[in-house]
Each structure stands twice: as structure tokens, then as C-alpha cells.
């Protein structure tokens, strides 16, 4: 927000003297207020309920019969039926919401809460937002107004417009300031409303054109402009949110007269100075003074202290099962390598020796070996049958290992 | 006040009258949009520094807007005419958008390329003769067909054709064969039967003709002309009332034939129909019967 307040040129009209070149006015602080579409939408939704007229069905509708239920035992359903006889209506079901000619479910009542209360501060916030939005050409364009030929936004015209008396002159004023195409758009869009509204006294619809805001009470411009389709007139002291943000959408094209523009400062005050007309009211502050996030992030002050971007992202490695994967096992237990090697070698040894043994057994033995085995067997037998070992105690003691 | 980010938030999430959402994406109807897509970087409303190319009568202009002029919608867009030559135009774009963000420069050049191609194509097509697709106004077509039907019915084409052919027969355009096709022949005879019974009786007394069989089959257009001639003649000659209308069912055909041939003989000057009708005629009348009975 600039410290010096920017200037807005006042558009001269033809009737003015050409002497003062460009009168300028300071931009009031209202136009710098934060734009809060959510606040505006809430306030608009609730304020537009305040103009409603109650509707309801008749209190006695559906009950104007003396219907009694026939009870059980007559092979009919138990809803109340019309008493009497001699007419079609007798015996027909009545009163229930499912019955023909019965009262509706939950008959609408006039004591429904039609109007809504909106906090004063909220209402003011919404109006202030809407005024600020009307100063941003992009938002006015986005709302659909034709502003290609207006010289400046916010559009301020000289006070000579307030004394315009004829509608033709009013149209001329609009043409001079370039707002005529918007009014023309509104006139061309005059159409019959689709839907039942057309038979409920809301037959025609058209677009909204520019909103003219005037400053002095009783200006004749009201009468001059009020018959132009789409154009609305409002006094600056009685600004209406439903006119500043029609449909809850920000950015109506507003044409200010010079006196109205100058009054804005006193009506709404500034961010520090409270307003004169609204007791103790100070303009709301935005949560962020500079809302341009991308600009802030890319500014030098921040980029200089920001750490460089991490291009490579570290990802967690996949878990490997040590029982199946040898390298995973080795990471946990380095001795496993040698242990396993030893085991393998031992295994190989065992296998080899067994092989040899089997081979030797399977090979047919030579005559010398066979004779040797036989002789050994015989001698052992001899030792077994000799009795001398038993008789000689020394031999016996040898066996027993007894020491005397 | 005028922060692009704030504007974009308001426009995008609330309401922008230029946004057109269809199933394939979000598009921007703003005529100054470079790409045509509704995007944070291609929105001409949400970017205070923007450039596009627009064409006017086949001439391309480079439009630029800067934030200094953002509050004056009148003078917002600065316009530079681009030369016809594609390369020169690219150079001019480069010169004007020298320190601008790369995205905008790139998209502007892309747009220029596409528009140049379109321009070439359109010019080529304009030279060729193209079929123009006309819409068929359904209402008119239906109305015409309905009226056609009614006119057809009103015109009573059958009758006028009959009349015409009868006249032609009178004039001797056709030959002698009258009873083919059989159904129409019978029909006409049935019609004639009622009208010409008395006359028949009158005439047949003195005009009993025995003629040969079907030796020559001459082509006849329509037996109805034969029938019509009979009608015409009967209207002409016969003023009597229809007292004697007693359909003699069995011999009707032959009576009629004889009658017709007799009539024809009478009517025609005689050039072609000198030859009698090659039809076997057996004449029997109530009078004849009665006479016979009387005799008995």
C-alpha cells in the first residue's frame, strides 16, 4: 500500500467549463479495503432474505370436514373418512397428507423465520469489500460489465451530472463517460423470465447496468436516470450491498459523482481514523498486507535465506531377509562367512571319507588280506578259549586293573 | 488493491463471466486470452502484464497490457501491427516482449504460428469453390409436403387423366382394344351400367351385332378412357331418368360392350373404328325374353 494516496481524475462532462484541466481527487481508503468474497456472499445471502413476504397455506385447509375413522372391522384402511351420505364425497378418505383433498404434510406457517439478522460489522465489512472490488477493473470485467470504453476506474464524474434533468441528457452523459455500452447490454437483455415466475408478477428480467452514486440529497439526476433500463441510482450515504454486489458477486460498475466520492472518506474513515458517520467504525484490516504470495516467495529477501532445493529424494531401501539373502546375513553377522565356509569344507570331507570307506568295502578283498583276516580271527579265538588267563591272577589283575 | 493473486482467487473460486466449463476442461471466452484455457497463467484478468495476438481482417496485431495502465480500461491495451512475413513478425514479438516472462513470450509465438497457418489455410480454401452447407428448414419442408398432398387430392388426377384419355380416344389416337386391363374395364362398365341401361334397351333392339373374337389385340392405354367415352356420350345423348336401372348381372359386360361399341360407332366419324369391336357379343334383353315368353 502506497504511502502517498493515488489520485483519481474526475471525468469532465460537456457542460463543464474547460478551464480546470484535470481535477483530481484522492483515492479514499475504502477502496483499499480487503476484498472478502466469503463475507460478501454470507451477508448477501442473508440480507436478500429480508425483503421476503410470508407465504402459507390456509390454516384450515383439509380440515374442513367432519371426518371420522371407521375403525377396524370394516375391511377398509383406518384413516378418517368423511361422514354422511348421498354424495361422492361420503366415505372418502380425508385429512391425511396422503389423501386426496387432505391437508398437506407440515402445512406452511406464516411464523416461519423469514428475516435474518446480520451483524452490523459484518454488513459494513461486506459493503466495504464491495466498494473496494468495484475499483478493480478485472473484477468488474469478470462480473460481466462492458468497460472497454471507460476512461478510468474508479469512475468519477463531475458534479454537473447531478443537475441533469432529462433522460435524454442522462443518456448523453453515459455516452460521454463510456458507460453506455453497459447500459445498452442491459437494455438488450430484456427477456421474459423462464419458469413460473412470469405468472407471479415477475415477468421480465434483464441484466444489471451501471450503478450511479450521487452525493447531494435531492439531486435531479435521480429522476433523469431512473427510467434507463439496467441503471440504478443510490445516495452515497445509503449504499446497499444488494446493489453493490448483485447476486453475491463482487465488482459492479459504479459511477461516482465527485461529491459522492469525497464523502466516502468521511463515511467510512480510514484504517486508523474512525469514521465520522459510523460511530467508532474503523476499516477492517487484511490478514496479509501484501497478498501476492508468489511475489513474496520469489523476492530477494526470502530467496536469499532459503536453502537450496533437494533434487534427490532419499528413499528407504527394501528390507532383505537375512535367512535367505547371504549379503543381508553378512551385514548382521560377519563371522557367518567363515563359519559357513568351514561347515561346507567339513561336509565335503565327510562325504569324501564316506565314499572311500564304501569303496573299500565294495571292492573285493585280495587273497593276502583275506588270509590275514582269517588268521587274526583264529588267534583271537585262541585267546578266548585259553584258560591260563583265568588261572593266572596277574593276567586277571591286568583285566581288572586292580591294584593290590 | 490490485494484487493478481487476490484477483485470481476471487475470479476463479467465485465467478468469472468468461469461464466456460465443459467436460474436457475449463476454457476462457475472453477475446484477449492467449491460449483459450482458463488458467492462472493465461487469464488476462488475473495477470497485470499480458500479451496476445489478435487478428483483424487478416492482419495480426500484438496486444500488450501493463500494470501502469491497469486503472484505465480505455487505454489498457497497446497495439502493434505485425508484418505479413512470419519471421519478421517473430522478431518484432521478441523485440517488444524482450524482458517478459518466458511463458508469455512462448505462448504468444505459438499463437502467432497457429494463426498464420490458419490464415494460409483459409486463403487457400477461399480460392476453391466450397460446397456451402445449407440447412433444410424443417418447418418449410413439412409444410410443402403437406400442401403437395392436399393439392394432389384436390386435383383429382385420375378423373382428369380419364377425361384426357377419353378425348384422345375420341380423336382416334388409340386402337380398338378396350377391355384390357380387366378390372378397370369391369369397373367402368359397372358405373356405366346404371346410367345407360335404358339407352341400352332402346338401342339394342336395332343394333344387335355379332362380332368376331379377339383376333387383333391392339394396345389400349386404359380401359377407363373407353369407359369415359361412354360416360361422356351417355351424358350427351341420354337425358332420361334412370327408371330402367335393373342390373342384369350376368350379361352386363356384354351389353356394355355392345352398347359402347355401338356408341362408339355412332360417335366416331368412322375412320379407325370401321372395324367392329372384336368382341363376342351375346345380346340378351329382358324385352327379348318377355317377347319370347309371350310367344310361348
XYZ file of C-alpha atoms in Angstrom, chain A residues 66-374:
309
model
C -66.147 -33.837 9.970
C -64.308 -36.959 9.056
C -64.091 -39.833 11.499
C -62.166 -43.016 11.185
C -64.396 -46.051 10.747
C -62.111 -48.092 12.950
C -61.367 -51.734 12.361
C -63.657 -54.438 11.132
C -64.961 -52.828 8.002
C -62.290 -54.024 5.549
C -61.002 -50.554 4.858
C -57.934 -48.713 5.998
C -58.195 -46.835 9.222
C -57.730 -43.261 8.050
C -60.546 -40.843 8.789
C -63.317 -40.885 6.296
C -65.929 -38.291 5.516
C -69.180 -38.916 7.339
C -72.599 -38.580 5.878
C -74.008 -39.879 2.673
C -75.598 -39.195 -0.595
C -72.637 -37.747 -2.357
C -69.387 -38.914 -3.900
C -67.517 -37.345 -1.062
C -69.059 -39.541 1.580
C -66.716 -42.252 2.746
C -63.724 -40.819 1.003
C -60.529 -40.517 2.918
C -59.822 -37.118 4.330
C -57.439 -35.153 6.458
C -54.261 -37.159 5.890
C -51.471 -35.798 3.738
C -51.727 -38.845 1.505
C -55.427 -38.347 0.876
C -56.954 -36.526 -1.986
C -58.325 -33.305 -0.612
C -56.481 -33.729 2.634
C -54.181 -31.219 4.212
C -50.523 -31.262 3.205
C -47.749 -32.612 5.372
C -46.449 -29.867 7.675
C -48.602 -27.029 6.424
C -46.509 -23.931 5.905
C -46.942 -21.325 8.584
C -46.522 -17.597 8.420
C -44.490 -17.505 11.576
C -41.559 -19.061 9.800
C -38.438 -17.018 10.459
C -38.303 -15.045 7.223
C -35.754 -12.385 8.063
C -32.185 -12.738 9.132
C -30.118 -10.593 11.337
C -26.619 -9.834 10.172
C -24.087 -8.283 12.461
C -23.567 -4.632 11.848
C -19.856 -5.050 11.479
C -20.288 -7.864 9.009
C -22.659 -5.778 6.968
C -20.197 -2.947 6.934
C -17.336 -5.278 6.056
C -19.304 -6.604 3.107
C -20.110 -3.148 1.819
C -16.557 -2.020 2.177
C -15.336 -5.101 0.300
C -17.827 -4.499 -2.450
C -16.736 -0.891 -2.824
C -13.115 -1.938 -2.989
C -13.917 -4.563 -5.608
C -15.672 -2.010 -7.761
C -12.358 -0.247 -8.155
C -10.608 -3.267 -9.707
C -11.211 -3.428 -13.461
C -10.565 -7.179 -13.660
C -13.307 -7.938 -11.199
C -15.749 -5.631 -12.899
C -14.949 -7.315 -16.203
C -15.276 -10.746 -14.669
C -18.718 -9.865 -13.385
C -19.671 -9.185 -16.973
C -19.823 -5.422 -17.370
C -18.692 -3.829 -20.609
C -15.971 -1.469 -19.547
C -13.774 -1.356 -22.604
C -14.505 2.288 -23.228
C -14.493 3.819 -19.781
C -11.551 6.096 -19.187
C -10.668 5.209 -15.624
C -11.694 3.028 -12.781
C -12.975 4.102 -10.205
C -15.114 6.236 -12.465
C -15.753 9.694 -11.031
C -17.717 12.297 -12.930
C -18.083 15.933 -12.216
C -20.953 17.255 -10.191
C -22.651 18.819 -13.171
C -24.160 15.405 -13.744
C -26.229 15.837 -10.609
C -28.241 18.609 -12.183
C -29.177 16.670 -15.281
C -32.932 16.743 -15.704
C -33.851 14.991 -18.927
C -33.366 11.296 -19.542
C -32.020 12.032 -22.990
C -29.366 14.177 -21.379
C -28.687 11.369 -18.935
C -28.073 9.010 -21.824
C -25.737 11.577 -23.273
C -23.805 11.638 -20.018
C -23.475 7.879 -20.087
C -22.196 8.019 -23.627
C -19.613 10.616 -22.742
C -18.173 8.586 -19.931
C -18.185 5.377 -21.876
C -20.713 3.535 -19.737
C -23.311 3.480 -22.466
C -22.369 0.041 -23.807
C -23.067 -1.421 -20.392
C -26.477 0.218 -20.240
C -27.121 -0.957 -23.768
C -26.272 -4.500 -22.811
C -28.857 -4.302 -20.057
C -31.472 -2.958 -22.420
C -30.826 -5.663 -24.996
C -31.103 -8.407 -22.446
C -34.734 -7.651 -21.677
C -36.482 -11.009 -21.880
C -39.335 -12.968 -20.432
C -38.354 -14.918 -17.369
C -38.326 -18.675 -17.838
C -40.364 -20.532 -15.285
C -43.400 -19.894 -13.157
C -42.169 -16.517 -12.036
C -43.616 -14.991 -15.141
C -47.115 -15.610 -13.905
C -46.267 -14.413 -10.459
C -45.707 -10.787 -11.288
C -42.024 -11.231 -12.111
C -42.449 -11.416 -15.802
C -39.390 -9.690 -17.205
C -35.703 -9.957 -16.430
C -32.704 -8.066 -17.636
C -29.023 -7.638 -16.791
C -27.702 -5.040 -14.360
C -26.076 -1.979 -15.800
C -24.024 0.683 -14.078
C -24.793 1.962 -10.584
C -24.767 5.728 -10.219
C -23.845 7.048 -6.784
C -24.579 10.681 -6.043
C -23.663 12.851 -3.103
C -26.107 15.657 -2.653
C -29.582 14.996 -1.387
C -32.402 15.650 -3.767
C -30.327 15.769 -6.906
C -32.378 15.834 -10.081
C -30.174 13.148 -11.543
C -32.285 10.571 -9.785
C -35.281 11.343 -11.923
C -33.239 11.605 -15.081
C -31.520 8.265 -14.745
C -34.192 6.168 -13.171
C -36.033 5.256 -16.339
C -32.998 3.877 -18.129
C -33.162 0.057 -18.050
C -30.415 -1.531 -16.023
C -29.193 1.698 -14.449
C -29.671 2.165 -10.713
C -29.186 5.245 -8.586
C -28.198 5.390 -4.964
C -27.142 8.028 -2.487
C -23.693 7.571 -1.072
C -24.952 7.718 2.487
C -27.266 4.793 1.924
C -25.188 2.304 -0.003
C -26.856 -1.074 -0.398
C -24.939 -4.335 -0.573
C -27.625 -5.907 -2.713
C -26.894 -3.240 -5.296
C -23.111 -3.152 -4.900
C -22.679 -6.900 -5.259
C -25.706 -8.229 -7.112
C -26.037 -11.959 -6.842
C -23.308 -12.055 -4.231
C -20.718 -11.421 -6.927
C -18.203 -8.653 -6.405
C -17.474 -5.958 -8.932
C -20.410 -3.892 -10.074
C -19.650 -0.992 -12.373
C -20.074 2.092 -10.178
C -20.153 5.653 -11.427
C -19.413 8.139 -8.636
C -20.117 11.811 -8.731
C -17.388 13.999 -7.326
C -19.258 14.950 -4.203
C -20.121 11.324 -3.519
C -16.524 10.294 -3.922
C -15.330 12.915 -1.498
C -17.897 11.872 1.044
C -16.671 8.306 1.081
C -13.729 9.191 3.269
C -15.881 10.706 5.945
C -18.426 7.938 5.862
C -16.051 5.040 6.145
C -12.988 6.541 7.710
C -9.591 5.043 7.184
C -7.591 2.245 8.667
C -6.604 4.334 11.656
C -9.044 7.135 11.816
C -12.575 6.106 12.773
C -15.410 7.200 10.573
C -17.397 10.282 11.356
C -20.763 8.994 10.332
C -20.486 5.483 11.722
C -19.593 5.772 15.337
C -16.330 4.135 16.195
C -16.071 2.240 12.929
C -12.622 1.634 11.527
C -11.952 -0.014 8.228
C -11.099 -3.696 8.508
C -7.559 -4.807 8.017
C -6.467 -7.638 5.837
C -4.768 -10.652 7.298
C -1.913 -10.216 4.876
C -0.832 -6.723 3.996
C 0.756 -7.937 0.793
C -1.370 -10.689 -0.617
C 0.765 -11.556 -3.597
C 2.170 -14.839 -2.392
C 4.179 -15.749 -5.444
C 5.843 -12.363 -5.491
C 6.772 -12.681 -1.855
C 8.237 -16.138 -2.301
C 10.257 -15.055 -5.295
C 11.510 -11.880 -3.676
C 15.165 -11.437 -2.863
C 14.712 -11.234 0.878
C 13.300 -14.680 1.082
C 15.234 -16.389 -1.665
C 18.496 -15.335 -0.073
C 17.856 -17.274 3.113
C 16.153 -20.268 1.668
C 18.156 -23.499 1.452
C 18.686 -24.984 -1.984
C 16.234 -27.448 -3.346
C 16.868 -31.072 -2.710
C 16.770 -32.624 -6.107
C 17.353 -36.177 -4.979
C 14.965 -37.656 -2.601
C 16.247 -40.318 -0.302
C 14.082 -43.370 -0.260
C 14.130 -46.188 2.267
C 15.818 -49.361 0.993
C 13.899 -52.540 0.732
C 14.270 -54.998 3.604
C 16.014 -58.254 2.693
C 15.616 -61.422 4.695
C 18.942 -62.498 6.264
C 17.872 -66.079 6.347
C 17.517 -66.134 2.610
C 19.902 -63.476 1.412
C 23.561 -64.072 2.148
C 24.678 -60.468 1.959
C 21.975 -59.370 4.338
C 23.177 -62.071 6.730
C 26.761 -60.958 6.406
C 25.800 -57.394 7.204
C 24.470 -58.597 10.513
C 26.957 -61.338 11.311
C 30.312 -61.147 9.530
C 31.569 -64.386 11.078
C 28.862 -66.255 9.250
C 31.034 -66.319 6.178
C 33.865 -68.269 7.689
C 31.511 -70.421 9.686
C 29.667 -71.368 6.633
C 32.848 -71.995 4.743
C 34.134 -74.275 7.469
C 30.881 -76.101 7.545
C 30.978 -76.614 3.860
C 34.531 -77.913 3.908
C 33.794 -80.261 6.761
C 30.831 -81.545 4.934
C 32.926 -82.152 1.866
C 35.453 -84.038 3.969
C 32.863 -86.232 5.491
C 31.386 -87.034 2.200
C 34.739 -87.937 0.778
C 35.697 -90.232 3.639
C 32.429 -91.982 3.487
C 32.871 -92.510 -0.179
C 36.255 -94.018 0.331
C 35.034 -96.276 3.037
C 32.218 -97.526 0.939
C 34.549 -98.058 -1.935
C 36.887 -100.076 0.131
C 34.061 -102.198 1.384
C 32.669 -102.720 -2.037
C 35.972 -103.633 -3.565
C 36.645 -107.393 -3.474
C 39.458 -108.075 -0.962
C 42.758 -109.726 -2.071
C 43.796 -113.234 -1.008
C 46.504 -111.968 1.341
C 44.077 -109.733 3.134
C 41.538 -112.445 3.408
C 44.137 -114.829 4.815
C 45.308 -112.195 7.293
C 41.799 -111.589 8.496
C 41.221 -115.273 8.932
